[in-house]
PDB file of C-alpha atoms and ligand atoms in Angstrom:
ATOM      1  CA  UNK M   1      -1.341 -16.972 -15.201  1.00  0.00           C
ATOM      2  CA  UNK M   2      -4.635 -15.617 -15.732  1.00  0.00           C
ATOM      3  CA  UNK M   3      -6.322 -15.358 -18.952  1.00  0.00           C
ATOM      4  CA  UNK M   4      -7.293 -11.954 -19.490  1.00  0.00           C
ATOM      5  CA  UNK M   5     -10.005 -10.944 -22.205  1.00  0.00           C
ATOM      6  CA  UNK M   6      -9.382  -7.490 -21.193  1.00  0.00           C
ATOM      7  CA  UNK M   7      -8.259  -4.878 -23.688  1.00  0.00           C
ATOM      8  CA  UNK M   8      -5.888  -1.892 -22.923  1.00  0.00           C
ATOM      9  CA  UNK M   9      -2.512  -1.126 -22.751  1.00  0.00           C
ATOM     10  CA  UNK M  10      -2.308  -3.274 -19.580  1.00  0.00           C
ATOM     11  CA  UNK M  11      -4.016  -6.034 -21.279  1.00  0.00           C
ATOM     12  CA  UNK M  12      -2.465  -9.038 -20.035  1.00  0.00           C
ATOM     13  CA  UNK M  13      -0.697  -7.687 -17.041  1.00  0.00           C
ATOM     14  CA  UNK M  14      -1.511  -9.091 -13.582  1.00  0.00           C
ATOM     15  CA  UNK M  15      -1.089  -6.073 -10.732  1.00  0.00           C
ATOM     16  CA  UNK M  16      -1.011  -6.358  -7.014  1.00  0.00           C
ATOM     17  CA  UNK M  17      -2.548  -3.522  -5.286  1.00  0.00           C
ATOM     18  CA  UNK M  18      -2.381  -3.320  -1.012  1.00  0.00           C
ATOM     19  CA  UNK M  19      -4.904  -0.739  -0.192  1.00  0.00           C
ATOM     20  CA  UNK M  20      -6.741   0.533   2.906  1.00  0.00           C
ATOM     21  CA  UNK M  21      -4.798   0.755   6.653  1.00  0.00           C
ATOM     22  CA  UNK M  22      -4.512  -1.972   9.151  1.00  0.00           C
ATOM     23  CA  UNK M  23      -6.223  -2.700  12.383  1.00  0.00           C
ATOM     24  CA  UNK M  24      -3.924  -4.447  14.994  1.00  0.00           C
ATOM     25  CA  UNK M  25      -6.199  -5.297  17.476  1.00  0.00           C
ATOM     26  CA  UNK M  26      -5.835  -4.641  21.557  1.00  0.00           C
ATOM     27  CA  UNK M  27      -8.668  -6.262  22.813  1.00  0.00           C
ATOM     28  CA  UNK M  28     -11.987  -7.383  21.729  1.00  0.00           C
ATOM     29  CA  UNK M  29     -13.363  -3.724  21.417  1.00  0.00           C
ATOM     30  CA  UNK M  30      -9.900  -1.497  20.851  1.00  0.00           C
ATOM     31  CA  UNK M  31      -6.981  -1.264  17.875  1.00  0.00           C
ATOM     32  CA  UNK M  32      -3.907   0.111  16.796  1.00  0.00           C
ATOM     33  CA  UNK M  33      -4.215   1.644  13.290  1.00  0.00           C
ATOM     34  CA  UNK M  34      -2.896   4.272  11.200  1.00  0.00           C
ATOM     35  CA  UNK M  35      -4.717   6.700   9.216  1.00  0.00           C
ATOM     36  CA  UNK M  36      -6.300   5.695   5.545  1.00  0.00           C
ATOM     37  CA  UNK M  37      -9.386   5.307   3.996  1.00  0.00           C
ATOM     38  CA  UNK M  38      -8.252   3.558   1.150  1.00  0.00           C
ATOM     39  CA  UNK M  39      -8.781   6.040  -1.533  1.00  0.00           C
ATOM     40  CA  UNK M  40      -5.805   6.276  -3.218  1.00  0.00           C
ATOM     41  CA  UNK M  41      -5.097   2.434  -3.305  1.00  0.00           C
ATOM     42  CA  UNK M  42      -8.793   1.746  -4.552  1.00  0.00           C
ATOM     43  CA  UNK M  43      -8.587   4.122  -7.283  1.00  0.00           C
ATOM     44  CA  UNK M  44      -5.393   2.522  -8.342  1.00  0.00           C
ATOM     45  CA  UNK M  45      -6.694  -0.727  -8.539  1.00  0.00           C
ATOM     46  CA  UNK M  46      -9.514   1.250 -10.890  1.00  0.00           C
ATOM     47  CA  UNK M  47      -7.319   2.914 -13.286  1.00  0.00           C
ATOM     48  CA  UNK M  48      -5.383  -0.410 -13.768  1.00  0.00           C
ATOM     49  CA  UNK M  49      -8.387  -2.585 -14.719  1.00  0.00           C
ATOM     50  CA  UNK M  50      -9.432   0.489 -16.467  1.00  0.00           C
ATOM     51  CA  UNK M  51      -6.623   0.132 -18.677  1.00  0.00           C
ATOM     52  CA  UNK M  52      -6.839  -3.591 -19.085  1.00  0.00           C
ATOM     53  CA  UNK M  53      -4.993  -5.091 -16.264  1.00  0.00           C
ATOM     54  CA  UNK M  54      -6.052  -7.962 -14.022  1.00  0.00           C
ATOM     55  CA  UNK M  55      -6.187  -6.625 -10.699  1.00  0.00           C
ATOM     56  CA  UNK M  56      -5.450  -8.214  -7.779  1.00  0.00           C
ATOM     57  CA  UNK M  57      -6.824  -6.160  -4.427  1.00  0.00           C
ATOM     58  CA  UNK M  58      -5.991  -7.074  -0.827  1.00  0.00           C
ATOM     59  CA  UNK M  59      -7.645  -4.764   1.029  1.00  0.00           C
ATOM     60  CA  UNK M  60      -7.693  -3.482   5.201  1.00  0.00           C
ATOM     61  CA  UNK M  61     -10.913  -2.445   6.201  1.00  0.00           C
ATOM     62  CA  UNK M  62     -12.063   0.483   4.845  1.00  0.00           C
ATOM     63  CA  UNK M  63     -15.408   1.960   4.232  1.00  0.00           C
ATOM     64  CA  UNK M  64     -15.640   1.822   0.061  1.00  0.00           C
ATOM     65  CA  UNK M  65     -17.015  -0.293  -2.416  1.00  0.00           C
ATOM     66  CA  UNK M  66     -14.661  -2.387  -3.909  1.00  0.00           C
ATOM     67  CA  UNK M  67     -14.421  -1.929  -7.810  1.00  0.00           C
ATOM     68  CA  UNK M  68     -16.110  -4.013  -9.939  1.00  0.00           C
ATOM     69  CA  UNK M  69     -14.531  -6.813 -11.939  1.00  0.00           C
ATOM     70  CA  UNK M  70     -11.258  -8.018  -9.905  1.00  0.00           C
ATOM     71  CA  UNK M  71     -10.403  -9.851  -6.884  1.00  0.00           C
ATOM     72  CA  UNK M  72     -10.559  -8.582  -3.761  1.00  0.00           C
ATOM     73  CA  UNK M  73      -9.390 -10.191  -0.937  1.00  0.00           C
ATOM     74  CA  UNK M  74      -9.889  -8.517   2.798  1.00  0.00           C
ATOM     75  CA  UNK M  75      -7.713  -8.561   6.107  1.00  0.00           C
ATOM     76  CA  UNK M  76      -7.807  -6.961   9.168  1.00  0.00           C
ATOM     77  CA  UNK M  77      -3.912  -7.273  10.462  1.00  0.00           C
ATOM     78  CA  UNK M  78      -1.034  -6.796   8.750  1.00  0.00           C
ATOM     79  CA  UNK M  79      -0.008 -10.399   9.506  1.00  0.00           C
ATOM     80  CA  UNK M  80      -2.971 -11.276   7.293  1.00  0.00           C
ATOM     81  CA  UNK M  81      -2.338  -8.625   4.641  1.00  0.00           C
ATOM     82  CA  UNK M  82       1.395 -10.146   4.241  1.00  0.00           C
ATOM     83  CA  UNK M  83       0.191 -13.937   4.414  1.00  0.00           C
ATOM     84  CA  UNK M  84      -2.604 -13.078   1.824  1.00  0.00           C
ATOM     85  CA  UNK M  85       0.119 -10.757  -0.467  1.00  0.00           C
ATOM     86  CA  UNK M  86       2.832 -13.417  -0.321  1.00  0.00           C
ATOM     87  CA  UNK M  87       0.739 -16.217  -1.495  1.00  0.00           C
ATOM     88  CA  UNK M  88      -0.898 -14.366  -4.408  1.00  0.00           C
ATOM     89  CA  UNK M  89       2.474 -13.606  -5.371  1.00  0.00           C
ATOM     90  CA  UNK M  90       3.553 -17.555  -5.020  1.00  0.00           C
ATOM     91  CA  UNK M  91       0.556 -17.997  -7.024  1.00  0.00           C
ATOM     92  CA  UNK M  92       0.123 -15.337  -9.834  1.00  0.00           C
ATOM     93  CA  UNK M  93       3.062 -14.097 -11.908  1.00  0.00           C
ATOM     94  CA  UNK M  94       2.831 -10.229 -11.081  1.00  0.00           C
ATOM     95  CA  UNK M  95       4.005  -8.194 -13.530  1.00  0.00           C
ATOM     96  CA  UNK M  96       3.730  -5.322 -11.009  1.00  0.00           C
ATOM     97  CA  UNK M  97       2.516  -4.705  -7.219  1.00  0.00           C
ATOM     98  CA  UNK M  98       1.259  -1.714  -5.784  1.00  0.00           C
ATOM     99  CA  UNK M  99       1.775  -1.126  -1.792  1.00  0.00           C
ATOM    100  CA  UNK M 100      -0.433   1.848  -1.181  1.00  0.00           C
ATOM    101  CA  UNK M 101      -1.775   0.186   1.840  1.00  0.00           C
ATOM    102  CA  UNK M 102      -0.981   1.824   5.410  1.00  0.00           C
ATOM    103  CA  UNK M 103       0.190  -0.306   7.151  1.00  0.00           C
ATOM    104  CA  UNK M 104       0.497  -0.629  11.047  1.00  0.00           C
ATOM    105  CA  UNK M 105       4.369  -0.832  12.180  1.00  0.00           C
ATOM    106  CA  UNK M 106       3.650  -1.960  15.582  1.00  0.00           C
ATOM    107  CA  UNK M 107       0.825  -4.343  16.780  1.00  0.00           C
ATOM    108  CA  UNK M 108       0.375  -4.716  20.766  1.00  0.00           C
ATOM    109  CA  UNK M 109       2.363  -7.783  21.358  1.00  0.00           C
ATOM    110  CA  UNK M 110      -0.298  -9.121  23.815  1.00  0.00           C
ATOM    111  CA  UNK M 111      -4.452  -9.437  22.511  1.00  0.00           C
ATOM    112  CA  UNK M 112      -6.355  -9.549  26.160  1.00  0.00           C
ATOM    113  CA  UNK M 113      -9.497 -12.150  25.320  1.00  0.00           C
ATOM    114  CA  UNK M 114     -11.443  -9.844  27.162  1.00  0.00           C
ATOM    115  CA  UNK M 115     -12.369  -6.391  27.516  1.00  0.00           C
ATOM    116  CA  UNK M 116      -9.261  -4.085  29.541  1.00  0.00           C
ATOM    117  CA  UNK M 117     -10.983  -2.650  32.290  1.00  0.00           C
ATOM    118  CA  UNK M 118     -10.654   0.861  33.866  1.00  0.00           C
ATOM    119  CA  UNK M 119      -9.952  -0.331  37.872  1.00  0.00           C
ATOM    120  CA  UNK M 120     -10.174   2.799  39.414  1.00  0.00           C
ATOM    121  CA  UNK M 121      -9.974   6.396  38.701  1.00  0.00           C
ATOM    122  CA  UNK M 122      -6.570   7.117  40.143  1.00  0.00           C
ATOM    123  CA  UNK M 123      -5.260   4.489  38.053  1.00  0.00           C
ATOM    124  CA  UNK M 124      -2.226   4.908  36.042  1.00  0.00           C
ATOM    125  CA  UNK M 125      -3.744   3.378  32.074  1.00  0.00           C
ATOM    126  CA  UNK M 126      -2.011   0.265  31.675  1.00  0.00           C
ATOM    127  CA  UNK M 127       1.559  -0.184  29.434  1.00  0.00           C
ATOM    128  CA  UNK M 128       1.329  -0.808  25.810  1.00  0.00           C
ATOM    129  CA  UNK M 129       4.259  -2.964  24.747  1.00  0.00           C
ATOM    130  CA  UNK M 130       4.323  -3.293  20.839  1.00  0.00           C
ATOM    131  CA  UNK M 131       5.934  -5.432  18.376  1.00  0.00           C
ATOM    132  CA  UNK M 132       7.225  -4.857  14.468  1.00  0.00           C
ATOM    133  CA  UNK M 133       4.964  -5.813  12.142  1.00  0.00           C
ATOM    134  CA  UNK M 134       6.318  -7.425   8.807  1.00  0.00           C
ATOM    135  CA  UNK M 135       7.430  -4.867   6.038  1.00  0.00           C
ATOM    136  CA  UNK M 136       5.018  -6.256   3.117  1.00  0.00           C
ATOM    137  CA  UNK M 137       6.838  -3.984   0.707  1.00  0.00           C
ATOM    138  CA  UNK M 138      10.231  -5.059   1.499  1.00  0.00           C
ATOM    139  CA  UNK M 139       9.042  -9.003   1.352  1.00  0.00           C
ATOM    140  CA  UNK M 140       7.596  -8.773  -1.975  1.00  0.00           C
ATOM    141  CA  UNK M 141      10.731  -6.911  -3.066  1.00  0.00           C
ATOM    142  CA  UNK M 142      12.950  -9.385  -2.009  1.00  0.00           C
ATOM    143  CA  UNK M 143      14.871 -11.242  -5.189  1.00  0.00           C
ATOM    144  CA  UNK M 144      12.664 -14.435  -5.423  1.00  0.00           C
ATOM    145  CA  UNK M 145      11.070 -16.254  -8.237  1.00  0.00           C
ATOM    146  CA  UNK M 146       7.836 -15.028  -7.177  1.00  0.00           C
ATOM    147  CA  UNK M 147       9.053 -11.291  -7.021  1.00  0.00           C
ATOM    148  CA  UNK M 148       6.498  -8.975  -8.841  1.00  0.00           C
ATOM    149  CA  UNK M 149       8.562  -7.520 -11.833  1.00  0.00           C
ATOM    150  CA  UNK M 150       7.612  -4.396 -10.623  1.00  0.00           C
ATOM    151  CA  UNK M 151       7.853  -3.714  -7.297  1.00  0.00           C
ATOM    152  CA  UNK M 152       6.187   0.057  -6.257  1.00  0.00           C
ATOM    153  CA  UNK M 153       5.849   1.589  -3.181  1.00  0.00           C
ATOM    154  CA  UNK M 154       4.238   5.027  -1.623  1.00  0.00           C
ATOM    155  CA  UNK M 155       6.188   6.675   1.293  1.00  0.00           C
ATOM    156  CA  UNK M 156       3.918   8.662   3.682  1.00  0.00           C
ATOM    157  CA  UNK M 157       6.082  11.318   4.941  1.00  0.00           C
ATOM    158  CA  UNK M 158       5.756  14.599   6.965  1.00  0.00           C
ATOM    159  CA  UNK M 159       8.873  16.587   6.351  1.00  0.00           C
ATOM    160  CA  UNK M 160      11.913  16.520   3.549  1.00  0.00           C
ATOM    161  CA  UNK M 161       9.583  14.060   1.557  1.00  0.00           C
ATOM    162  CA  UNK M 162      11.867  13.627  -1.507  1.00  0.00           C
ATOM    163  CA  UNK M 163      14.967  12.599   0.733  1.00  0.00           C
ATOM    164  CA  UNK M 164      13.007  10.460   2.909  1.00  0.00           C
ATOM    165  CA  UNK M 165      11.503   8.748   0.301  1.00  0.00           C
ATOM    166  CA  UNK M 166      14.757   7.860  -1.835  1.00  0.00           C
ATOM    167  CA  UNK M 167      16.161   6.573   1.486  1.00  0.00           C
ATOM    168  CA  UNK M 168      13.185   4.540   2.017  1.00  0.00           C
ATOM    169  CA  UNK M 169      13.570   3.218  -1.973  1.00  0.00           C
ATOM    170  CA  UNK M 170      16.668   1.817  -0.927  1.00  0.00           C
ATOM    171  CA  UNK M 171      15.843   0.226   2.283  1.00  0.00           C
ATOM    172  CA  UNK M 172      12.816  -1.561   1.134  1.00  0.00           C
ATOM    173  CA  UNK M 173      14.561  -2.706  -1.980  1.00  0.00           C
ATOM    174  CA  UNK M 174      11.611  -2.020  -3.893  1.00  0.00           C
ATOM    175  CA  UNK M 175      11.840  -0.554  -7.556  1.00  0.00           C
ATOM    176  CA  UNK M 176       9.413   2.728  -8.028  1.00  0.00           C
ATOM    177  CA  UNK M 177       8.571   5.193  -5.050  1.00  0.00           C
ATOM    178  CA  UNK M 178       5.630   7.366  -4.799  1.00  0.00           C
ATOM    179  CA  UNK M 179       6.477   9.873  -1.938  1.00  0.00           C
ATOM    180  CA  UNK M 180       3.645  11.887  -0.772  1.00  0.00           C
ATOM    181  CA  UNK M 181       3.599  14.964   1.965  1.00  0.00           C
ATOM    182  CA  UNK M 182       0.737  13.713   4.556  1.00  0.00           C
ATOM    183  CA  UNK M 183       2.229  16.738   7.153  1.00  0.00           C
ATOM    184  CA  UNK M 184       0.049  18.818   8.934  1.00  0.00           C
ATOM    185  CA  UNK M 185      -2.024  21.087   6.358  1.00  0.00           C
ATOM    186  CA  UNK M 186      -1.540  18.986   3.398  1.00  0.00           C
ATOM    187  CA  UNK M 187      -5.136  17.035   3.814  1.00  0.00           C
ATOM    188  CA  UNK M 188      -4.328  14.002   2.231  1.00  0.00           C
ATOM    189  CA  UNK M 189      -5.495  11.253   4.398  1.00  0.00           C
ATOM    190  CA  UNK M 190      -9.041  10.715   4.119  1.00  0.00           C
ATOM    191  CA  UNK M 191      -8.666  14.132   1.743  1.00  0.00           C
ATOM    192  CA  UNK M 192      -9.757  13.460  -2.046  1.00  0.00           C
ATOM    193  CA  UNK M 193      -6.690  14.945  -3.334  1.00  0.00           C
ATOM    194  CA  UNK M 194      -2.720  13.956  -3.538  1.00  0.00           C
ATOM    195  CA  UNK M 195       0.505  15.585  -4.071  1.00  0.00           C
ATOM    196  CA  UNK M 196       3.026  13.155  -5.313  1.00  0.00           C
ATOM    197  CA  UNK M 197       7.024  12.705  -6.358  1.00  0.00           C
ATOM    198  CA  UNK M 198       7.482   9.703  -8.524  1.00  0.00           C
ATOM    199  CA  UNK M 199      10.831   8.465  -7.946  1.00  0.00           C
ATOM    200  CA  UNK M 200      12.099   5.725 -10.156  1.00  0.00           C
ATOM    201  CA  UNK M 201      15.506   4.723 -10.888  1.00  0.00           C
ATOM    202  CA  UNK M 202      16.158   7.225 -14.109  1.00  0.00           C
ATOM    203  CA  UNK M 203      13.897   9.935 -13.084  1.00  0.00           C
ATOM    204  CA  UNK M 204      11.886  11.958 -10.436  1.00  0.00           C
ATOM    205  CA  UNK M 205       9.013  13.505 -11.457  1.00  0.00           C
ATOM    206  CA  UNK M 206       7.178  16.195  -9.372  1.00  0.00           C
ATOM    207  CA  UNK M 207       2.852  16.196  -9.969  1.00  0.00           C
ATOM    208  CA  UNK M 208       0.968  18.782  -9.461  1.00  0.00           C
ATOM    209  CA  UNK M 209      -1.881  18.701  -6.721  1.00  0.00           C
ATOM    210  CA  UNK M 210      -4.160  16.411  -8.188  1.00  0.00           C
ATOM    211  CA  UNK M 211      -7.546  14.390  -7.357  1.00  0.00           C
ATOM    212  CA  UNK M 212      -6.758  10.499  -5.880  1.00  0.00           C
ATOM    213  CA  UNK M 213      -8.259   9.036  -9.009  1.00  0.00           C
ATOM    214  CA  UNK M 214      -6.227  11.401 -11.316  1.00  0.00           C
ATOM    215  CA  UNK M 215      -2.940  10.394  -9.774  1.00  0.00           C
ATOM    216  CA  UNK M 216      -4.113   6.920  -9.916  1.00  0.00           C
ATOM    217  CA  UNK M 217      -4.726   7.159 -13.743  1.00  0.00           C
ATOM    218  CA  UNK M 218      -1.511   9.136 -14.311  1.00  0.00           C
ATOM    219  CA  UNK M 219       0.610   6.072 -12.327  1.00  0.00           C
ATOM    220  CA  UNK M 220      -1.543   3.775 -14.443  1.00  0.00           C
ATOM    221  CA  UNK M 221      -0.155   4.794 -17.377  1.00  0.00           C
ATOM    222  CA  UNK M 222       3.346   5.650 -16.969  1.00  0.00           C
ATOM    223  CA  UNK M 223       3.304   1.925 -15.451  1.00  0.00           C
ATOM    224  CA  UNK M 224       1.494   0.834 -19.288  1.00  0.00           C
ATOM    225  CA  UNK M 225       4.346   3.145 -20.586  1.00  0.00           C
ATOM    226  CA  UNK M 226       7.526   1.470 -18.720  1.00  0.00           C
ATOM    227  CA  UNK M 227       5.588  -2.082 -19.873  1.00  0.00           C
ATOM    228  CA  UNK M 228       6.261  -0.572 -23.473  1.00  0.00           C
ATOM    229  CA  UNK M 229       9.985   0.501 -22.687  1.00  0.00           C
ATOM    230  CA  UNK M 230      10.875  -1.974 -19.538  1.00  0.00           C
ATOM    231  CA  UNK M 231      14.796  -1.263 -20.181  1.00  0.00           C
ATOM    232  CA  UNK M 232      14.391   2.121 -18.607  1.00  0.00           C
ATOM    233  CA  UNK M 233      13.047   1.648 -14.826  1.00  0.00           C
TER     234      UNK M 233
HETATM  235  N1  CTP H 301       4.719  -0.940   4.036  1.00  0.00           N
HETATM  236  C1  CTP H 301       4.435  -2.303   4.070  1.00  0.00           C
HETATM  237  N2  CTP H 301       4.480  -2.973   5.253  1.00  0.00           N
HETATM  238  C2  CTP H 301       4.800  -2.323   6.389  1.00  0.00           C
HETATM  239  C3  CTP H 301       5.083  -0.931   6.372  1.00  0.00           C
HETATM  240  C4  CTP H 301       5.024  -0.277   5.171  1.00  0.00           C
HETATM  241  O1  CTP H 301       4.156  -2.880   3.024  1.00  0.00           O
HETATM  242  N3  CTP H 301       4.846  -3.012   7.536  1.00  0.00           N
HETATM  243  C5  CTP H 301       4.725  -0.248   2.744  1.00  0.00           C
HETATM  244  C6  CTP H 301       3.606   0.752   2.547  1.00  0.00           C
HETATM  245  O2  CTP H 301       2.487   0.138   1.933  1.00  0.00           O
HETATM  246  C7  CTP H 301       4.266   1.767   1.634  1.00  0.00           C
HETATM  247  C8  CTP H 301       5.721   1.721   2.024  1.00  0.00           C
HETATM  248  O3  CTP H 301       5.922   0.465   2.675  1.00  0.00           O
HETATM  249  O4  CTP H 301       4.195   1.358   0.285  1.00  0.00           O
HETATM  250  C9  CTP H 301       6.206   2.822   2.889  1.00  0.00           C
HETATM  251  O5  CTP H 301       5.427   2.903   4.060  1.00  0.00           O
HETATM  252  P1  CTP H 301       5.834   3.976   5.157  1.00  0.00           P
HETATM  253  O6  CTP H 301       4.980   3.821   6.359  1.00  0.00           O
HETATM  254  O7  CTP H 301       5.897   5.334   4.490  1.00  0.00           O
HETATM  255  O8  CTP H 301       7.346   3.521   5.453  1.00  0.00           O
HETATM  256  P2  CTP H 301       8.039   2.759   6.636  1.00  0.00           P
HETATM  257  O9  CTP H 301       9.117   1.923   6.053  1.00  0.00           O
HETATM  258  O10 CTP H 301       7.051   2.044   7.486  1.00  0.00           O
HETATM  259  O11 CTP H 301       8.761   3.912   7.426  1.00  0.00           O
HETATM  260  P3  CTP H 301       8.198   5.029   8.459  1.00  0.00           P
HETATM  261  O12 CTP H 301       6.756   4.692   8.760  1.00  0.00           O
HETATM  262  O13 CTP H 301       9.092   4.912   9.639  1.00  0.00           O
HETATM  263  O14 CTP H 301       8.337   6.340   7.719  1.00  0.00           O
HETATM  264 CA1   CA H 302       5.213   3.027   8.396  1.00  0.00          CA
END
């Protein structure tokens, strides 16, 4: 465990934070990624050393500055982003982790060395076959000494967000969900603003519109609240 000669309410607590999308490359020059720039999970990883914590960020590529003061690791797939997530959490006892990261579901189950050429212009473009990527939420959730104490997820959906997201709660085993509405119109990836449900076990809490960094300091601080009152997830 870290020594931390931070002060706050989090003073003391070690956080996980996955940020940023993944790239899951097709050749040397093409990838498979979703949409994020990493806002939302970089601000969290802010507001939580803000309030005292020491931050742990694993980070896709993205095109911010890391903030100041914790450790930051990078990746690129989200092979790397699991390998690098499971063994800080072997390592450092979490008392929560943060998956805001987006991560690829699929990576192109062959990487060409070289370049995939156009051969002609009649052509058909050649098949894509794909393979799962792991679920990083659902391994760190999984009942293990190393489990964060906290486990917290954010569920990108596009359409009946609050069902979606309690479903996805379940599946990944996780303990907190933070469902946001990414459909058409809503401007939230890459946007500076977020509309979020909090769903924990005793409570769902609907947020007003609000910027990224204000939603991260809100989820800061009910997580510095539920440190206070653990009993009630
Ligand atoms: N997540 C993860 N590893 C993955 C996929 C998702 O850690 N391979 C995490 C995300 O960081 C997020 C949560 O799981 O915290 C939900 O991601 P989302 O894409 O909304 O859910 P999926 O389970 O992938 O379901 P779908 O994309 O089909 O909605
Ligand atoms: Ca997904």
């Amino acid at each position: 465990r870290r020594q931390s000669r931070r002060i706050g309410p989090l003073a003391g607590k070690n956080c996980l934070v996955t940020a940023g999308p993944t790239h899951e490359p097709l050749d040397p020059v093409r990838y498979l990624a979703n949409r994020s720039s990493g806002k939302q999970g970089y601000a969290l990883a802010e507001a939580l050393a803000d309030l005292g914590a020491e931050v742990t960020l694993i980070s896709g590529p993205t095109a911010l500055r890391p903030p100041a003061g914790g450790a930051v690791s990078f990746c690129e797939t989200a092979r790397q982003m699991r390998d690098l997530a499971l063994k800080a959490a072997r390592s450092t006892a979490f008392d929560a982790a943060i998956c805001t990261a987006a991560v690829a579901d699929w990576r192109p189950a062959h990487v060409q060395d070289q370049k995939i050429k156009k051969t002609g212009k009649d052509d058909l473009p050649p098949p894509l076959a794909l393979l799962p990527n792991p679920d990083i939420l659902a391994e760190l959730s999984e009942p293990s000494p190393s489990r964060p104490r906290l486990v917290i997820g954010f569920a990108a959906e596009t359409e009946t967000v609050e069902a979606h997201a309690r479903a996805k709660l379940a599946r990944k085993g996780c303990d907190w969900i933070v469902a946001n509405n990414v459909g058409a119109g809503s401007d939230v990836m890459g946007g500076s603003e977020n509309q979020v449900i909090l769903i924990t076990q005793d409570k769902v809490e609907h947020w007003p519109r609000l910027s990224k960094e204000e939603v991260a300091r809100r989820l800061a601080t009910t997580l510095a609240d539920w440190f206070l009152k653990p009993h009630k997830s």
